[in-house]
Amino acid sequence: MLDDLLDFVPKIPISEGTKWFTDWLTSTFAFLFDPIKEHFGNFMNFTSDTLVSIPPVIIIIIVALIAFFISGKKFGLAAFSIVGLWLVYNQGFWDHLIDTLTLVILASVLSVIIGVPFGILMSKSRIAEAIISPILDFMQTMPAFVYLIPAVAFFGIGMVPGVFASLIFATPPTVRFTNLGIRQVSNELVEASEAFGSTGAQKLFKVELPMAKATIMAGINQTVMLALSMVVIASMIGAPGLGREVLSSLQRAQVGSGFVAGLGIVILAIIIDRITQNMNKRKKAS
Amino acid sequence: MPVIEAKNLSKVFGRNIKQTLKLVDEGLTKEEILKETGNTVGVNRASFSVNAGEIFVIMGLSGSGKSTLVRLINRLIEPTEGNIIIDGEDLAKMDKASLRNVRRKKISMVFQNFALFPHRSILENAEFGLEIQNVPKEERSEKAKEALKAVGLGEYMNQSPGQLSGGMQQRVGLARALANDPEILLMDEAFSALDPLIRKEMQDELIDLQSSMQKTILFITHDLDEALRLGDRIALMKDGAIVQIGTPEEILVNPANDYVEKFVEDVDRSKILTAQHIMKRPETVNMEKHGPRVALERMREEGLSGIYVVDNKRNLKGYVTADDALEARKKEISNLEEILTNNIPKVDKDTAMNDIFNIIHDSPMPVAVIDDGKLIGIIVRGAVIAALSGDGEVNLTNA
């Protein structure tokens, strides 16, 4: 009797609908997805091939130099970079590291390129904020594995769907922090720029974005970290890199090599995190 | 001819504004309207006009709508109703591009908390208004430098705002506003965030600057003393409405209603001002070092008929008149002690002006102001009268 009450409406075909929608997207936008898959895939391969062809010593030195100067000429981070990267090389994971790095950097750059304008839009319009905010919640709370399915449908397997899935997962912090940063700019400063006759664009580029820079950089740091955390998950759909090593170790229950590959990710994460954080600090100080 | 003319300016915050406006027109008070509609009346049919070269002060307590009113003038806040006529054009009806142009060329604003851009150097801050107008780099930095020099900050151009004190930051704010060479300056509680000493200094400086640049200034303040010092005319606001407009004198002498009277009562100057507010630095001679010749020389330099005598520790010892000093010099007396007058008018530094008035009235010499036996200042008759009338060099910052 009571069950009938709940069964009043037959099962709503959400799953069928989603499948239908994804199929429709795939076939309708094949003209868009296929070239992206091909050209972007080529570009990524080219990037990682180029990086791999550079002798590791040189990359290690460059990273150490960046770390040294960006941390205000302190040796800590530089020393850590040298030892850490050497360790990865020593364990024979150098090429995987480069693949992972390529994936993380491209996914982050795309996230920023897409995220910052959306953040600006959100800060300028209450309606945009009301629409985008729940979408961001959705993007962040939906288990990341779920994105792999349409990613494969659109882009097949390999690096490109990996970047796509990372993009969805990693973009929200940049959008949110950009919005927050701009909204936090003191009202008097906004008034000042308006009182002198700024156009909307002048206000944005001369006052709001520079003032929000530190907050936006904190968001970008989060984005980069999230992109890195997608590396292992993306390896399930064939994205190369350290994640794939972790995954295959898991499948074969090889605790040793799994630990080493995981360690490689940790080292990369620490270096990237400290470097982006220091970029933020430098901006604040100047 | 007025430069700014505000006619029936109103601002209502909230929903269903039309109905609220009707109540405003019916003459209901801010409180009654809030009760009836839940809407806040920020500014209630304010009308006034400001003449060229005038400092027009709008004063009221917090919540009286003065900051809203000043923002209606350059439409940082959109007026709900009314007209803002500047140079014959109605700002309230202007499209965005023309409004922007007026803001760029004619009106500049100075803010209570300075509103300097922390990511820009002092020079870049001062350049801001010109940069917005796409003035070429060299021309704008030249103009900005001139403005910075005018406010006495020529040497700080490359520092960042955070490195400067509050007073200096507001000078930058002023320079930024002046660099555009606007007709009109809107100053929203421009000196309220500064400590009293600096505030008075800035007031003096504004008066100085104004005498050479002759801008039309709309100055917002909650401080009656500031209003009296700066204003050519003062408008008093209460609950969003202007209750009286007049010269400082008119407002002090003829308060329009109880509200104004209560306000003005607080500045019964003879009660609040004490000796230290109106004293000036004394000319003295030190009896342990100087003789009649030095005393005479000082008197001649300063054009005095007598001078106060102190010891090494600035303790007041007495008074020497020019006649006595001349006599002493003839007789070749080298010590001041013999010709000192001890019968001198003295007051403590905290003596109210009312009491000083009686003492100074029948004294041939300036009144000495004493703090713990030491001479810290003198009061001449003119200073008392000037302070009572409200436009003298009243030095509240001595307190």
XYZ file of C-alpha atoms in Angstrom:
685
model
C 0.000 0.000 0.000
C 2.629 2.511 1.123
C 5.048 1.210 -1.481
C 2.471 1.977 -4.130
C 2.682 5.575 -3.082
C 6.377 5.707 -3.931
C 5.884 3.687 -7.084
C 3.347 6.158 -8.301
C 5.770 7.352 -10.928
C 7.624 4.673 -12.862
C 11.410 4.785 -12.892
C 12.605 7.960 -14.575
C 15.068 7.045 -17.335
C 17.929 9.328 -16.248
C 20.556 6.805 -17.132
C 19.045 6.127 -20.572
C 18.684 9.857 -21.111
C 22.304 10.491 -20.247
C 23.444 7.758 -22.547
C 21.271 9.080 -25.319
C 22.599 12.597 -24.722
C 26.235 11.477 -24.747
C 25.709 9.461 -27.936
C 24.028 12.426 -29.502
C 26.905 14.728 -28.485
C 29.464 12.262 -29.785
C 27.857 11.833 -33.175
C 26.762 15.420 -33.622
C 30.039 16.985 -32.587
C 32.274 14.348 -34.112
C 33.491 17.018 -36.505
C 34.712 18.913 -33.454
C 35.949 16.073 -31.258
C 37.868 14.213 -33.917
C 40.162 17.070 -34.930
C 40.680 17.964 -31.264
C 41.598 14.363 -30.559
C 43.974 14.281 -33.465
C 45.642 17.690 -33.322
C 45.682 18.095 -29.600
C 46.880 14.517 -29.257
C 49.684 15.211 -31.691
C 50.559 18.384 -29.874
C 50.736 16.563 -26.553
C 52.863 13.802 -27.949
C 55.104 16.380 -29.501
C 55.436 18.232 -26.190
C 56.266 15.156 -24.174
C 58.596 13.831 -26.883
C 60.438 17.120 -26.896
C 60.743 17.133 -23.128
C 61.923 13.530 -23.111
C 64.546 14.303 -25.742
C 66.083 16.939 -23.499
C 68.736 15.333 -21.299
C 67.326 14.882 -17.767
C 70.291 16.714 -16.249
C 69.344 19.880 -18.055
C 65.698 19.671 -16.980
C 66.741 19.031 -13.392
C 69.037 22.062 -13.491
C 66.345 24.257 -15.020
C 63.758 23.201 -12.436
C 66.274 23.768 -9.646
C 67.065 27.243 -10.970
C 63.389 28.152 -11.200
C 62.902 26.854 -7.661
C 65.906 28.810 -6.428
C 64.892 32.161 -7.865
C 61.190 31.878 -7.227
C 61.659 31.023 -3.563
C 63.666 34.211 -3.071
C 67.128 32.728 -3.536
C 66.779 30.098 -0.860
C 68.395 26.710 -1.340
C 65.793 24.451 0.306
C 63.374 23.964 -2.560
C 66.158 23.862 -5.153
C 67.973 21.151 -3.234
C 64.773 19.180 -2.807
C 64.076 19.445 -6.550
C 67.507 18.133 -7.465
C 67.410 15.195 -5.056
C 63.772 14.350 -5.788
C 64.030 14.454 -9.564
C 67.295 12.510 -9.471
C 65.579 9.848 -7.369
C 62.810 9.492 -9.957
C 65.439 9.195 -12.675
C 67.371 6.710 -10.601
C 64.270 4.516 -10.295
C 63.837 4.477 -14.057
C 60.600 6.524 -14.083
C 61.921 9.585 -15.888
C 59.880 9.187 -19.077
C 56.730 8.541 -17.067
C 57.424 11.643 -15.029
C 57.652 13.733 -18.196
C 54.354 12.306 -19.468
C 52.681 13.132 -16.201
C 54.177 16.613 -16.176
C 52.919 17.271 -19.702
C 49.436 16.149 -18.784
C 49.338 18.239 -15.624
C 50.700 21.371 -17.242
C 48.377 21.236 -20.247
C 45.331 20.441 -18.134
C 46.198 23.307 -15.744
C 46.848 25.843 -18.471
C 43.546 24.986 -20.134
C 41.757 25.132 -16.779
C 43.108 28.623 -16.166
C 42.276 29.808 -19.674
C 38.714 28.584 -19.261
C 38.324 29.192 -15.527
C 39.423 32.808 -15.152
C 36.913 34.256 -17.670
C 34.111 32.248 -16.068
C 35.206 33.533 -12.668
C 35.103 37.101 -13.960
C 31.654 36.528 -15.433
C 30.472 35.139 -12.108
C 31.796 38.117 -10.175
C 30.058 40.567 -12.491
C 26.616 39.041 -12.630
C 24.507 37.666 -9.847
C 22.554 35.583 -12.354
C 25.740 34.042 -13.731
C 26.818 33.267 -10.177
C 23.489 31.600 -9.422
C 23.820 29.407 -12.509
C 27.538 28.587 -12.405
C 27.832 27.951 -8.672
C 25.758 24.718 -8.583
C 27.450 23.512 -11.771
C 30.807 23.881 -10.034
C 29.516 21.950 -7.036
C 28.354 19.233 -9.392
C 31.679 19.100 -11.209
C 33.616 18.783 -7.975
C 31.467 16.277 -6.110
C 30.642 13.881 -8.933
C 33.195 11.054 -8.492
C 36.031 11.792 -10.865
C 35.824 8.289 -12.385
C 32.477 9.152 -13.932
C 34.055 11.720 -16.218
C 36.166 9.019 -17.763
C 33.144 7.504 -19.498
C 32.114 10.438 -21.702
C 35.783 11.341 -22.098
C 36.352 7.992 -23.758
C 33.194 8.409 -25.820
C 34.348 11.761 -27.123
C 38.070 11.309 -27.458
C 38.825 7.578 -27.354
C 41.656 6.558 -25.062
C 45.039 8.135 -24.347
C 46.236 11.513 -23.170
C 43.485 13.676 -24.658
C 40.570 12.194 -22.672
C 42.867 12.300 -19.643
C 43.271 16.039 -20.058
C 39.534 16.402 -20.654
C 38.649 14.591 -17.436
C 41.264 16.553 -15.473
C 39.892 19.749 -16.917
C 36.398 19.124 -15.597
C 37.703 18.082 -12.222
C 40.339 20.790 -11.800
C 38.750 23.942 -13.194
C 36.294 24.800 -10.367
C 38.842 26.231 -7.884
C 40.140 28.714 -10.449
C 36.600 29.836 -11.244
C 35.640 30.114 -7.586
C 38.777 31.921 -6.458
C 38.640 34.358 -9.359
C 35.065 35.184 -8.431
C 35.962 35.487 -4.766
C 39.074 37.564 -5.447
C 37.213 40.104 -7.521
C 34.305 40.326 -5.123
C 36.733 40.929 -2.262
C 38.270 44.026 -3.819
C 37.406 46.830 -1.449
C 34.347 48.781 -2.427
C 36.154 52.083 -2.059
C 38.791 51.069 -4.629
C 36.092 50.080 -7.096
C 34.353 53.379 -6.441
C 37.623 55.235 -6.938
C 38.190 53.675 -10.320
C 34.619 54.474 -11.338
C 34.791 58.005 -9.988
C 37.703 58.738 -12.315
C 35.678 57.524 -15.284
C 36.956 54.004 -15.896
C 35.220 51.844 -18.435
C 34.281 48.347 -17.317
C 37.378 46.886 -18.947
C 39.674 49.490 -17.386
C 38.217 48.797 -13.992
C 38.759 45.066 -14.487
C 42.299 45.154 -15.814
C 43.704 48.114 -13.909
C 42.114 47.541 -10.514
C 40.125 44.372 -9.974
C 42.368 41.721 -11.509
C 45.605 43.145 -10.051
C 43.962 43.365 -6.629
C 42.545 39.833 -6.928
C 45.794 38.374 -8.203
C 46.858 36.757 -4.939
C 43.496 35.053 -4.491
C 43.387 33.927 -8.116
C 46.884 32.486 -7.774
C 45.748 30.509 -4.733
C 42.937 29.100 -6.889
C 45.364 28.219 -9.658
C 47.554 26.416 -7.158
C 44.524 24.346 -6.137
C 43.727 23.650 -9.778
C 47.228 22.374 -10.453
C 47.083 20.100 -7.428
C 43.710 18.693 -8.482
C 44.976 18.113 -12.023
C 47.858 16.156 -10.541
C 45.496 14.098 -8.438
C 43.625 13.113 -11.607
C 46.764 11.579 -13.080
C 46.221 8.147 -11.550
C 42.528 8.108 -12.388
C 43.142 9.224 -15.968
C 45.579 6.363 -16.428
C 42.538 4.038 -16.331
C 41.635 5.326 -19.775
C 45.129 4.962 -21.076
C 46.754 8.240 -20.118
C 50.464 7.497 -19.857
C 52.695 8.504 -16.965
C 53.388 7.674 -13.348
C 49.679 7.002 -12.796
C 49.785 4.089 -15.175
C 52.635 2.567 -13.158
C 50.609 2.925 -9.974
C 47.606 1.339 -11.658
C 49.499 -1.600 -13.102
C 51.205 -2.209 -9.756
C 47.789 -2.258 -8.177
C 46.514 -4.761 -10.692
C 49.505 -7.020 -10.119
C 49.704 -6.374 -6.386
C 53.316 -5.175 -6.656
C 53.625 -3.097 -3.532
C 57.221 -2.078 -4.218
C 56.911 -0.546 -7.653
C 53.534 0.915 -6.711
C 55.183 2.737 -3.817
C 58.015 4.040 -5.970
C 55.684 5.362 -8.683
C 53.497 6.936 -5.996
C 56.591 8.533 -4.479
C 57.368 10.024 -7.884
C 53.940 11.675 -7.920
C 54.476 13.015 -4.404
C 57.827 14.526 -5.383
C 56.333 16.149 -8.472
C 53.401 17.436 -6.432
C 55.609 19.035 -3.806
C 57.798 20.762 -6.386
C 54.852 22.098 -8.386
C 52.967 23.157 -5.278
C 55.872 25.058 -3.753
C 56.713 26.761 -7.015
C 53.154 27.972 -7.655
C 52.768 29.026 -4.024
C 55.940 31.056 -4.200
C 54.722 32.738 -7.358
C 51.763 33.836 -5.282
C 53.900 35.119 -2.423
C 56.096 37.088 -4.751
C 53.067 38.739 -6.258
C 51.850 39.663 -2.799
C 55.127 41.179 -1.740
C 55.574 43.343 -4.795
C 26.458 81.188 -11.424
C 26.352 77.888 -9.610
C 28.681 75.130 -10.793
C 26.743 72.345 -9.145
C 23.033 72.504 -8.714
C 21.145 69.701 -7.029
C 17.382 69.809 -7.331
C 15.140 67.599 -5.254
C 17.655 64.789 -5.188
C 16.328 61.644 -3.579
C 17.630 58.157 -3.101
C 15.491 55.301 -1.868
C 17.013 51.904 -1.147
C 14.744 48.887 -1.420
C 11.795 47.580 -3.410
C 8.628 49.196 -4.636
C 10.316 52.523 -4.936
C 7.463 54.364 -6.619
C 5.189 53.993 -3.634
C 7.986 55.092 -1.334
C 8.674 58.166 -3.435
C 5.064 59.158 -3.112
C 5.392 59.053 0.654
C 8.580 61.072 0.404
C 6.716 63.705 -1.595
C 3.968 63.737 0.986
C 6.630 64.794 3.444
C 6.826 61.720 5.649
C 9.997 61.316 7.680
C 12.614 58.677 7.115
C 11.414 56.730 10.144
C 7.761 56.754 9.144
C 8.628 55.549 5.681
C 10.794 52.770 7.033
C 7.912 51.598 9.203
C 5.404 51.818 6.391
C 7.366 50.283 3.520
C 10.555 48.766 4.898
C 12.522 50.975 2.544
C 15.356 53.257 3.580
C 15.378 56.800 2.390
C 19.044 57.638 1.892
C 18.561 61.169 0.675
C 15.293 63.026 0.940
C 14.689 65.769 -1.661
C 17.973 67.580 -1.190
C 18.367 70.837 -3.071
C 21.386 73.105 -2.983
C 23.731 74.907 -5.296
C 27.477 75.389 -5.072
C 29.170 78.419 -6.584
C 32.439 78.452 -8.456
C 35.469 78.538 -6.180
C 33.419 77.832 -3.089
C 34.013 75.229 -0.386
C 30.574 73.897 0.347
C 30.486 71.646 3.382
C 27.790 69.056 3.903
C 27.749 68.009 7.494
C 25.696 65.588 9.496
C 26.034 62.677 11.872
C 26.592 59.163 10.607
C 23.495 57.832 8.919
C 22.333 61.296 7.934
C 22.831 60.488 4.254
C 25.756 62.781 3.541
C 27.954 60.098 1.992
C 25.051 58.947 -0.162
C 24.389 62.513 -1.229
C 27.949 63.104 -2.405
C 27.812 59.866 -4.415
C 24.632 61.010 -6.087
C 26.494 64.039 -7.388
C 28.811 61.927 -9.561
C 26.298 59.095 -9.799
C 28.374 56.470 -8.070
C 24.926 55.864 -6.630
C 22.045 56.294 -9.054
C 19.570 58.911 -7.866
C 16.003 57.700 -7.596
C 14.669 61.118 -8.430
C 15.886 64.645 -9.011
C 18.390 66.542 -11.101
C 22.096 67.212 -10.860
C 22.934 70.166 -13.038
C 26.624 70.665 -13.744
C 27.545 73.336 -16.266
C 23.994 73.389 -17.535
C 23.803 69.657 -18.148
C 21.703 67.235 -16.155
C 23.918 64.382 -14.976
C 20.918 62.373 -13.855
C 19.712 62.035 -17.445
C 23.106 61.422 -19.057
C 24.012 58.224 -20.889
C 26.963 56.214 -19.642
C 29.558 57.517 -22.078
C 28.815 61.177 -21.366
C 28.745 60.486 -17.646
C 32.153 58.855 -17.920
C 33.426 61.904 -19.709
C 32.167 64.225 -16.976
C 33.845 62.024 -14.370
C 37.091 62.119 -16.331
C 37.245 65.838 -16.990
C 35.129 67.717 -14.491
C 34.720 65.870 -11.212
C 37.327 64.183 -9.062
C 36.790 62.502 -5.750
C 38.815 62.061 -2.580
C 37.846 59.175 -0.305
C 37.637 58.716 3.449
C 40.022 55.755 3.561
C 42.155 57.171 0.751
C 41.276 54.352 -1.718
C 44.803 54.270 -3.086
C 45.720 51.352 -5.305
C 48.221 49.300 -3.331
C 49.649 47.642 -6.422
C 50.683 50.966 -7.915
C 53.434 53.368 -6.909
C 52.601 56.839 -5.639
C 53.261 58.311 -9.069
C 51.156 55.665 -10.792
C 48.358 56.356 -8.341
C 48.465 60.053 -9.120
C 48.509 59.228 -12.828
C 45.431 57.030 -12.622
C 42.822 59.531 -13.766
C 44.911 60.561 -16.751
C 45.802 56.987 -17.613
C 42.088 56.201 -17.820
C 41.768 58.989 -20.376
C 44.631 57.496 -22.397
C 46.813 60.559 -21.965
C 50.312 59.735 -23.303
C 52.711 58.405 -20.703
C 55.054 61.376 -20.585
C 52.376 64.005 -20.387
C 50.492 62.227 -17.644
C 53.520 61.595 -15.492
C 54.466 65.242 -15.825
C 51.033 66.373 -14.691
C 50.968 63.809 -11.910
C 54.372 64.976 -10.683
C 53.151 68.542 -10.611
C 50.131 67.528 -8.565
C 52.320 65.555 -6.165
C 54.616 68.531 -5.754
C 51.653 70.771 -5.070
C 50.684 68.598 -2.112
C 54.293 68.363 -0.918
C 55.050 64.789 -1.956
C 57.552 65.419 -4.720
C 60.097 63.067 -3.187
C 58.001 59.992 -2.607
C 56.935 59.202 -6.137
C 58.370 55.714 -6.400
C 57.250 54.411 -3.050
C 54.155 52.331 -2.634
C 51.165 53.680 -0.696
C 51.623 51.223 2.165
C 54.936 52.857 3.017
C 53.372 56.234 3.735
C 51.589 57.542 6.825
C 47.863 58.250 6.734
C 48.302 61.964 6.190
C 50.690 61.386 3.342
C 48.412 58.798 1.782
C 45.592 61.286 1.728
C 47.899 63.791 0.084
C 48.359 61.233 -2.655
C 44.576 60.889 -2.836
C 44.341 64.647 -3.210
C 47.095 64.717 -5.845
C 45.349 61.971 -7.783
C 42.194 64.059 -7.779
C 44.012 67.240 -8.778
C 46.086 65.696 -11.566
C 43.027 65.698 -13.842
C 42.621 69.419 -13.236
C 38.886 69.053 -12.547
C 36.500 71.918 -11.868
C 34.924 70.088 -8.993
C 36.395 68.192 -6.066
C 34.196 65.864 -4.064
C 35.772 65.147 -0.707
C 34.016 62.429 1.268
C 35.133 62.676 4.891
C 38.558 63.165 3.408
C 40.283 63.946 6.706
C 38.155 61.947 9.120
C 40.469 58.948 9.188
C 43.463 61.075 10.196
C 44.534 61.831 13.725
C 43.656 65.319 14.971
C 47.114 66.794 14.548
C 47.435 65.717 10.925
C 43.806 66.549 10.253
C 44.331 70.164 11.156
C 47.468 70.307 9.065
C 45.573 68.950 6.077
C 42.757 71.431 6.606
C 45.241 74.284 6.561
C 46.842 72.887 3.480
C 43.539 72.537 1.699
C 42.760 76.158 2.477
C 46.181 77.143 1.141
C 45.770 75.085 -2.013
C 42.280 76.415 -2.527
C 43.469 80.010 -2.421
C 45.674 79.312 -5.429
C 43.588 76.833 -7.401
C 40.034 78.011 -6.812
C 38.251 74.697 -7.314
C 34.650 74.156 -6.460
C 34.760 71.832 -3.491
C 32.009 69.751 -1.978
C 33.334 68.643 1.383
C 31.584 66.029 3.506
C 32.250 65.831 7.237
C 30.697 64.856 10.538
C 32.909 67.251 12.449
C 31.448 70.685 13.074
C 34.813 72.217 13.825
C 36.065 71.053 10.462
C 32.960 72.396 8.786
C 33.410 75.781 10.440
C 37.071 75.956 9.504
C 36.713 74.990 5.881
C 33.262 75.931 4.776
C 32.305 79.062 2.903
C 28.824 77.714 3.350
C 27.573 74.721 5.296
C 24.582 72.470 4.729
C 23.391 70.520 7.745
C 21.787 67.162 7.091
C 19.478 65.057 9.210
C 17.740 61.829 8.217
C 18.562 62.328 4.571
C 17.197 65.853 4.366
C 19.009 69.160 4.420
C 17.801 71.148 7.417
C 19.776 74.346 7.001
C 22.162 75.954 4.563
C 24.162 79.003 5.486
C 27.524 80.556 6.209
C 29.226 79.304 9.369
C 28.210 82.492 11.072
C 24.560 82.183 10.119
C 24.456 78.632 11.378
C 26.109 79.502 14.678
C 24.038 82.577 15.291
C 20.692 81.590 13.802
C 20.167 77.847 14.045
C 17.167 76.964 11.884
C 15.666 74.477 14.323
C 16.269 72.529 17.502
C 18.401 69.968 15.748
C 20.858 72.532 14.474
C 20.803 74.347 17.755
C 21.715 71.212 19.648
C 24.538 70.657 17.271
C 25.853 74.142 17.607
C 25.440 74.221 21.359
C 28.238 71.713 21.596
C 30.621 74.203 20.160
C 30.060 77.004 22.583
C 33.614 77.964 22.098
C 34.175 79.883 25.272
C 33.373 76.687 27.172
C 35.383 74.125 25.305
C 38.412 76.180 24.454
C 41.073 76.536 27.098
C 44.194 78.592 27.348
C 46.342 76.096 25.519
C 44.122 76.210 22.440
C 44.611 79.875 21.786
C 48.081 80.527 23.132
C 51.005 81.113 20.875
C 54.675 80.423 21.274
C 56.198 82.999 23.622
C 59.227 85.146 22.884
C 61.442 84.913 25.958
C 64.841 85.801 27.258
C 66.787 83.612 29.622
C 67.891 85.562 32.683
C 70.789 83.239 33.340
C 72.291 84.016 29.955
C 70.881 87.284 28.724
C 71.012 90.860 29.868
C 69.002 93.996 29.018
C 70.736 94.374 25.663
C 69.583 90.988 24.384
C 66.114 91.666 25.759
C 65.921 94.959 23.902
C 67.226 93.393 20.725
C 64.542 90.653 20.879
C 61.812 93.171 21.512
C 62.978 95.237 18.569
C 63.058 92.182 16.288
C 59.596 91.037 17.249
C 58.070 94.462 17.626
C 57.137 93.985 21.285
C 56.892 96.448 24.134
C 57.952 93.884 26.686
C 59.182 90.356 27.007
C 58.863 87.418 29.379
C 61.879 86.240 31.305
C 62.589 82.609 32.157
C 65.413 80.637 33.658
C 67.316 77.701 32.208
C 64.425 75.356 32.953
C 61.865 77.670 31.365
C 60.380 78.521 34.762
C 58.654 81.865 34.522
C 60.589 84.551 36.362
C 58.879 87.767 35.352
C 58.353 90.393 32.704
C 60.616 93.151 31.427
C 59.217 96.213 29.690
C 61.139 98.047 27.015
C 61.285 101.198 29.130
C 62.865 99.405 32.071
C 65.359 97.654 29.825
C 66.407 100.955 28.238
C 66.842 102.475 31.658
C 68.931 99.505 32.749
C 71.145 99.760 29.721
C 71.823 103.429 30.412
C 72.750 102.617 33.977
C 74.868 99.751 32.739
C 73.021 97.164 34.756
C 73.858 93.791 33.243
C 71.451 91.658 35.250
C 67.774 91.336 34.299
C 66.745 90.337 37.802
C 66.796 93.890 39.105
C 64.312 95.215 36.601
C 61.846 92.309 36.583
C 58.152 92.933 37.085
C 56.599 90.140 39.086
C 53.068 91.364 38.975
C 52.060 89.571 35.805
C 48.805 87.946 34.647
C 49.119 84.169 34.750
C 46.720 81.382 33.892
C 46.999 77.623 33.994
C 46.956 75.831 30.643
C 43.517 74.380 31.388
C 41.826 77.645 32.218
C 38.611 78.087 30.226
C 38.428 80.956 27.824
C 35.580 82.562 29.716
C 37.892 83.196 32.655
C 40.793 84.349 30.547
C 38.592 87.025 29.097
C 38.303 88.837 32.449
C 41.998 88.617 33.165
C 43.147 89.782 29.789
C 40.645 92.620 29.733
C 42.547 94.797 32.201
C 46.066 93.589 31.637
C 48.639 95.737 29.863
C 50.713 92.717 28.853
C 49.983 89.328 27.275
C 48.757 86.658 29.650
C 51.321 83.992 30.492
C 50.203 80.370 30.221
C 51.784 78.203 32.860
C 52.135 74.483 33.112
C 53.729 73.315 36.350
C 55.556 76.602 36.840
C 56.939 76.607 33.313
C 56.035 79.163 30.687
C 54.491 77.321 27.763
C 52.776 80.111 25.893
C 51.269 83.571 25.876
C 47.849 84.830 24.949
C 47.267 88.162 23.310
C 43.908 89.868 23.384
C 43.248 89.424 19.667
C 43.509 85.650 19.905
C 40.698 85.401 22.434
C 38.342 87.451 20.347
C 39.247 85.582 17.175
C 38.707 82.232 18.865
C 35.312 83.299 20.212
C 34.174 84.338 16.777
C 35.240 80.970 15.467
C 37.568 81.874 12.644
C 40.823 82.468 14.460
C 43.870 80.310 14.601
C 42.360 77.941 17.084
C 44.868 75.322 17.892
C 42.794 72.396 19.109
C 45.676 70.094 18.422
C 47.672 71.489 21.308
C 45.370 69.610 23.623
